[in-house]
């Protein structure tokens, strides 16, 4: 009986500890000096004959844009970071940025015209996924995606 109580207490403690570690790591600051390379791509929808095609276009980011993106992500308060187990399967990503880090890990930022998803492999030993609400970063993506949908703007503005 005592053994079961001890096992239950350890399980409860480790569960709480795991939740604490997950939440506290969502705000781990990104360091620009740790980024070894950056890649960005965005979708472009076009018509060819009777079909529709999606091309992925590479976008070159300058150092000011990289600095801004890192600052915007780091400035998001904990209350605007929501942990996820995975990105929803019905999500249609329209643009994304990957920061490859000197450690061999990466930070992936994806945008679906509504939400910004962050996937990080630089935290602990497993992948962390969360959404953020950051207006400047959303505006940056929206500007990059201007006219991407068959030459029209499909960006959802409230």
PDB file of C-alpha atoms in Angstrom:
ATOM      1  CA  UNK A   1       0.000   0.000   0.000  1.00  0.00           C
ATOM      2  CA  UNK A   2       2.783   2.419   0.946  1.00  0.00           C
ATOM      3  CA  UNK A   3       4.595   1.528  -2.273  1.00  0.00           C
ATOM      4  CA  UNK A   4       1.529   2.450  -4.329  1.00  0.00           C
ATOM      5  CA  UNK A   5       1.241   5.815  -2.553  1.00  0.00           C
ATOM      6  CA  UNK A   6       4.936   6.522  -3.169  1.00  0.00           C
ATOM      7  CA  UNK A   7       4.631   5.529  -6.848  1.00  0.00           C
ATOM      8  CA  UNK A   8       1.534   7.721  -7.195  1.00  0.00           C
ATOM      9  CA  UNK A   9       3.272  10.682  -5.567  1.00  0.00           C
ATOM     10  CA  UNK A  10       6.342  10.281  -7.809  1.00  0.00           C
ATOM     11  CA  UNK A  11       4.134   9.990 -10.900  1.00  0.00           C
ATOM     12  CA  UNK A  12       2.166  13.102  -9.873  1.00  0.00           C
ATOM     13  CA  UNK A  13       5.370  15.042  -9.145  1.00  0.00           C
ATOM     14  CA  UNK A  14       7.003  14.060 -12.432  1.00  0.00           C
ATOM     15  CA  UNK A  15       3.830  14.929 -14.318  1.00  0.00           C
ATOM     16  CA  UNK A  16       3.742  18.383 -12.724  1.00  0.00           C
ATOM     17  CA  UNK A  17       7.469  18.808 -13.282  1.00  0.00           C
ATOM     18  CA  UNK A  18       7.124  17.863 -16.963  1.00  0.00           C
ATOM     19  CA  UNK A  19       4.300  20.392 -17.369  1.00  0.00           C
ATOM     20  CA  UNK A  20       6.382  23.053 -15.593  1.00  0.00           C
ATOM     21  CA  UNK A  21       9.415  22.327 -17.785  1.00  0.00           C
ATOM     22  CA  UNK A  22       7.278  22.478 -20.933  1.00  0.00           C
ATOM     23  CA  UNK A  23       5.673  25.806 -20.027  1.00  0.00           C
ATOM     24  CA  UNK A  24       8.850  27.432 -18.760  1.00  0.00           C
ATOM     25  CA  UNK A  25      10.785  26.469 -21.889  1.00  0.00           C
ATOM     26  CA  UNK A  26       8.297  28.093 -24.248  1.00  0.00           C
ATOM     27  CA  UNK A  27       9.831  31.447 -23.418  1.00  0.00           C
ATOM     28  CA  UNK A  28      13.463  30.440 -23.934  1.00  0.00           C
ATOM     29  CA  UNK A  29      14.994  33.421 -25.661  1.00  0.00           C
ATOM     30  CA  UNK A  30      16.338  33.012 -29.191  1.00  0.00           C
ATOM     31  CA  UNK A  31      19.895  34.310 -29.555  1.00  0.00           C
ATOM     32  CA  UNK A  32      20.707  35.856 -32.961  1.00  0.00           C
ATOM     33  CA  UNK A  33      24.385  34.958 -32.488  1.00  0.00           C
ATOM     34  CA  UNK A  34      23.405  31.256 -32.337  1.00  0.00           C
ATOM     35  CA  UNK A  35      21.779  31.319 -35.810  1.00  0.00           C
ATOM     36  CA  UNK A  36      24.085  29.833 -38.450  1.00  0.00           C
ATOM     37  CA  UNK A  37      21.717  30.173 -41.422  1.00  0.00           C
ATOM     38  CA  UNK A  38      18.209  31.272 -42.285  1.00  0.00           C
ATOM     39  CA  UNK A  39      15.766  30.027 -44.905  1.00  0.00           C
ATOM     40  CA  UNK A  40      12.372  31.471 -45.785  1.00  0.00           C
ATOM     41  CA  UNK A  41       9.864  30.280 -48.338  1.00  0.00           C
ATOM     42  CA  UNK A  42       6.328  31.246 -49.253  1.00  0.00           C
ATOM     43  CA  UNK A  43       3.560  29.661 -51.298  1.00  0.00           C
ATOM     44  CA  UNK A  44       2.421  31.151 -54.583  1.00  0.00           C
ATOM     45  CA  UNK A  45      -0.790  29.914 -56.178  1.00  0.00           C
ATOM     46  CA  UNK A  46      -1.000  30.172 -59.974  1.00  0.00           C
ATOM     47  CA  UNK A  47      -3.250  28.918 -62.749  1.00  0.00           C
ATOM     48  CA  UNK A  48      -1.847  26.949 -65.656  1.00  0.00           C
ATOM     49  CA  UNK A  49      -4.456  25.931 -68.170  1.00  0.00           C
ATOM     50  CA  UNK A  50      -7.311  24.367 -66.247  1.00  0.00           C
ATOM     51  CA  UNK A  51      -5.187  23.531 -63.202  1.00  0.00           C
ATOM     52  CA  UNK A  52      -3.989  25.342 -60.152  1.00  0.00           C
ATOM     53  CA  UNK A  53      -0.423  25.028 -58.940  1.00  0.00           C
ATOM     54  CA  UNK A  54       1.450  25.888 -55.788  1.00  0.00           C
ATOM     55  CA  UNK A  55       5.069  26.939 -56.115  1.00  0.00           C
ATOM     56  CA  UNK A  56       7.314  27.550 -53.134  1.00  0.00           C
ATOM     57  CA  UNK A  57       9.426  30.661 -53.563  1.00  0.00           C
ATOM     58  CA  UNK A  58      12.601  31.248 -51.567  1.00  0.00           C
ATOM     59  CA  UNK A  59      12.864  34.622 -49.856  1.00  0.00           C
ATOM     60  CA  UNK A  60      16.196  36.133 -48.868  1.00  0.00           C
ATOM     61  CA  UNK A  61      16.072  37.737 -45.419  1.00  0.00           C
ATOM     62  CA  UNK A  62      18.475  40.536 -44.552  1.00  0.00           C
ATOM     63  CA  UNK A  63      20.080  40.898 -41.114  1.00  0.00           C
ATOM     64  CA  UNK A  64      17.630  43.596 -40.000  1.00  0.00           C
ATOM     65  CA  UNK A  65      14.680  41.328 -40.830  1.00  0.00           C
ATOM     66  CA  UNK A  66      16.281  38.421 -38.951  1.00  0.00           C
ATOM     67  CA  UNK A  67      16.953  40.665 -35.937  1.00  0.00           C
ATOM     68  CA  UNK A  68      13.352  41.928 -36.017  1.00  0.00           C
ATOM     69  CA  UNK A  69      11.876  38.420 -36.263  1.00  0.00           C
ATOM     70  CA  UNK A  70      13.967  37.225 -33.311  1.00  0.00           C
ATOM     71  CA  UNK A  71      13.020  40.328 -31.296  1.00  0.00           C
ATOM     72  CA  UNK A  72       9.318  39.897 -32.095  1.00  0.00           C
ATOM     73  CA  UNK A  73       9.324  36.248 -31.018  1.00  0.00           C
ATOM     74  CA  UNK A  74      11.316  36.985 -27.851  1.00  0.00           C
ATOM     75  CA  UNK A  75       8.943  39.826 -26.930  1.00  0.00           C
ATOM     76  CA  UNK A  76       5.846  37.610 -26.813  1.00  0.00           C
ATOM     77  CA  UNK A  77       4.604  37.297 -23.226  1.00  0.00           C
ATOM     78  CA  UNK A  78       4.011  33.852 -21.748  1.00  0.00           C
ATOM     79  CA  UNK A  79       0.257  34.471 -21.837  1.00  0.00           C
ATOM     80  CA  UNK A  80       0.392  34.622 -25.654  1.00  0.00           C
ATOM     81  CA  UNK A  81       2.320  31.324 -26.029  1.00  0.00           C
ATOM     82  CA  UNK A  82       0.141  28.242 -26.260  1.00  0.00           C
ATOM     83  CA  UNK A  83       1.796  24.819 -26.168  1.00  0.00           C
ATOM     84  CA  UNK A  84       0.659  22.217 -28.704  1.00  0.00           C
ATOM     85  CA  UNK A  85       1.336  18.523 -29.095  1.00  0.00           C
ATOM     86  CA  UNK A  86       1.454  19.001 -32.879  1.00  0.00           C
ATOM     87  CA  UNK A  87       0.426  21.454 -35.575  1.00  0.00           C
ATOM     88  CA  UNK A  88      -3.209  20.688 -36.502  1.00  0.00           C
ATOM     89  CA  UNK A  89      -3.427  18.419 -39.551  1.00  0.00           C
ATOM     90  CA  UNK A  90      -5.914  20.692 -41.335  1.00  0.00           C
ATOM     91  CA  UNK A  91      -3.455  23.618 -41.272  1.00  0.00           C
ATOM     92  CA  UNK A  92      -2.409  25.063 -44.634  1.00  0.00           C
ATOM     93  CA  UNK A  93       0.964  26.751 -44.194  1.00  0.00           C
ATOM     94  CA  UNK A  94       1.486  29.729 -46.503  1.00  0.00           C
ATOM     95  CA  UNK A  95       4.960  30.849 -45.402  1.00  0.00           C
ATOM     96  CA  UNK A  96       7.748  29.647 -43.176  1.00  0.00           C
ATOM     97  CA  UNK A  97      11.152  30.552 -41.812  1.00  0.00           C
ATOM     98  CA  UNK A  98      13.802  28.171 -40.487  1.00  0.00           C
ATOM     99  CA  UNK A  99      16.609  29.344 -38.247  1.00  0.00           C
ATOM    100  CA  UNK A 100      19.343  26.717 -38.337  1.00  0.00           C
ATOM    101  CA  UNK A 101      21.427  26.973 -35.192  1.00  0.00           C
ATOM    102  CA  UNK A 102      25.147  26.421 -34.698  1.00  0.00           C
ATOM    103  CA  UNK A 103      24.271  23.514 -32.387  1.00  0.00           C
ATOM    104  CA  UNK A 104      22.638  21.604 -35.281  1.00  0.00           C
ATOM    105  CA  UNK A 105      19.165  22.291 -33.894  1.00  0.00           C
ATOM    106  CA  UNK A 106      16.530  24.497 -35.526  1.00  0.00           C
ATOM    107  CA  UNK A 107      13.683  26.900 -34.898  1.00  0.00           C
ATOM    108  CA  UNK A 108      10.877  26.704 -37.447  1.00  0.00           C
ATOM    109  CA  UNK A 109       8.312  29.523 -37.759  1.00  0.00           C
ATOM    110  CA  UNK A 110       5.216  28.774 -39.863  1.00  0.00           C
ATOM    111  CA  UNK A 111       2.234  30.943 -40.768  1.00  0.00           C
ATOM    112  CA  UNK A 112      -1.197  29.873 -42.024  1.00  0.00           C
ATOM    113  CA  UNK A 113      -2.754  33.357 -42.497  1.00  0.00           C
ATOM    114  CA  UNK A 114      -4.218  33.159 -38.994  1.00  0.00           C
ATOM    115  CA  UNK A 115      -1.751  31.614 -36.563  1.00  0.00           C
ATOM    116  CA  UNK A 116       1.995  31.589 -36.138  1.00  0.00           C
ATOM    117  CA  UNK A 117       3.410  28.190 -35.181  1.00  0.00           C
ATOM    118  CA  UNK A 118       6.853  27.793 -33.640  1.00  0.00           C
ATOM    119  CA  UNK A 119       8.588  24.410 -33.645  1.00  0.00           C
ATOM    120  CA  UNK A 120      11.838  24.240 -31.703  1.00  0.00           C
ATOM    121  CA  UNK A 121      14.334  21.416 -31.410  1.00  0.00           C
ATOM    122  CA  UNK A 122      16.750  23.505 -29.316  1.00  0.00           C
ATOM    123  CA  UNK A 123      14.882  22.951 -26.053  1.00  0.00           C
ATOM    124  CA  UNK A 124      15.760  19.892 -24.015  1.00  0.00           C
ATOM    125  CA  UNK A 125      15.811  16.655 -25.962  1.00  0.00           C
ATOM    126  CA  UNK A 126      12.476  16.799 -27.682  1.00  0.00           C
ATOM    127  CA  UNK A 127      10.605  18.989 -30.090  1.00  0.00           C
ATOM    128  CA  UNK A 128       8.471  21.798 -28.637  1.00  0.00           C
ATOM    129  CA  UNK A 129       5.560  23.249 -30.619  1.00  0.00           C
ATOM    130  CA  UNK A 130       3.561  26.319 -29.695  1.00  0.00           C
ATOM    131  CA  UNK A 131       1.610  29.183 -31.214  1.00  0.00           C
ATOM    132  CA  UNK A 132       2.245  32.842 -30.577  1.00  0.00           C
ATOM    133  CA  UNK A 133       0.203  35.952 -31.076  1.00  0.00           C
ATOM    134  CA  UNK A 134       2.565  38.648 -32.379  1.00  0.00           C
ATOM    135  CA  UNK A 135       1.166  41.426 -34.565  1.00  0.00           C
ATOM    136  CA  UNK A 136       4.468  42.642 -36.058  1.00  0.00           C
ATOM    137  CA  UNK A 137       5.455  39.138 -37.172  1.00  0.00           C
ATOM    138  CA  UNK A 138       1.974  38.533 -38.596  1.00  0.00           C
ATOM    139  CA  UNK A 139       2.222  41.853 -40.516  1.00  0.00           C
ATOM    140  CA  UNK A 140       5.660  40.820 -41.826  1.00  0.00           C
ATOM    141  CA  UNK A 141       4.247  37.550 -43.177  1.00  0.00           C
ATOM    142  CA  UNK A 142       1.178  39.300 -44.621  1.00  0.00           C
ATOM    143  CA  UNK A 143       3.417  41.764 -46.465  1.00  0.00           C
ATOM    144  CA  UNK A 144       5.509  38.900 -47.849  1.00  0.00           C
ATOM    145  CA  UNK A 145       2.343  37.123 -49.027  1.00  0.00           C
ATOM    146  CA  UNK A 146       0.767  40.098 -50.816  1.00  0.00           C
ATOM    147  CA  UNK A 147      -0.760  38.833 -54.077  1.00  0.00           C
ATOM    148  CA  UNK A 148       0.294  35.197 -53.493  1.00  0.00           C
ATOM    149  CA  UNK A 149      -3.149  33.694 -54.093  1.00  0.00           C
ATOM    150  CA  UNK A 150      -3.716  33.770 -57.848  1.00  0.00           C
ATOM    151  CA  UNK A 151      -2.496  37.367 -57.824  1.00  0.00           C
ATOM    152  CA  UNK A 152      -5.014  38.343 -55.146  1.00  0.00           C
ATOM    153  CA  UNK A 153      -4.675  38.983 -51.448  1.00  0.00           C
ATOM    154  CA  UNK A 154      -6.114  36.198 -49.347  1.00  0.00           C
ATOM    155  CA  UNK A 155      -4.760  37.522 -46.083  1.00  0.00           C
ATOM    156  CA  UNK A 156      -7.423  37.496 -43.366  1.00  0.00           C
ATOM    157  CA  UNK A 157      -7.651  40.909 -41.726  1.00  0.00           C
ATOM    158  CA  UNK A 158     -10.072  41.481 -38.876  1.00  0.00           C
TER     159      UNK A 158
END
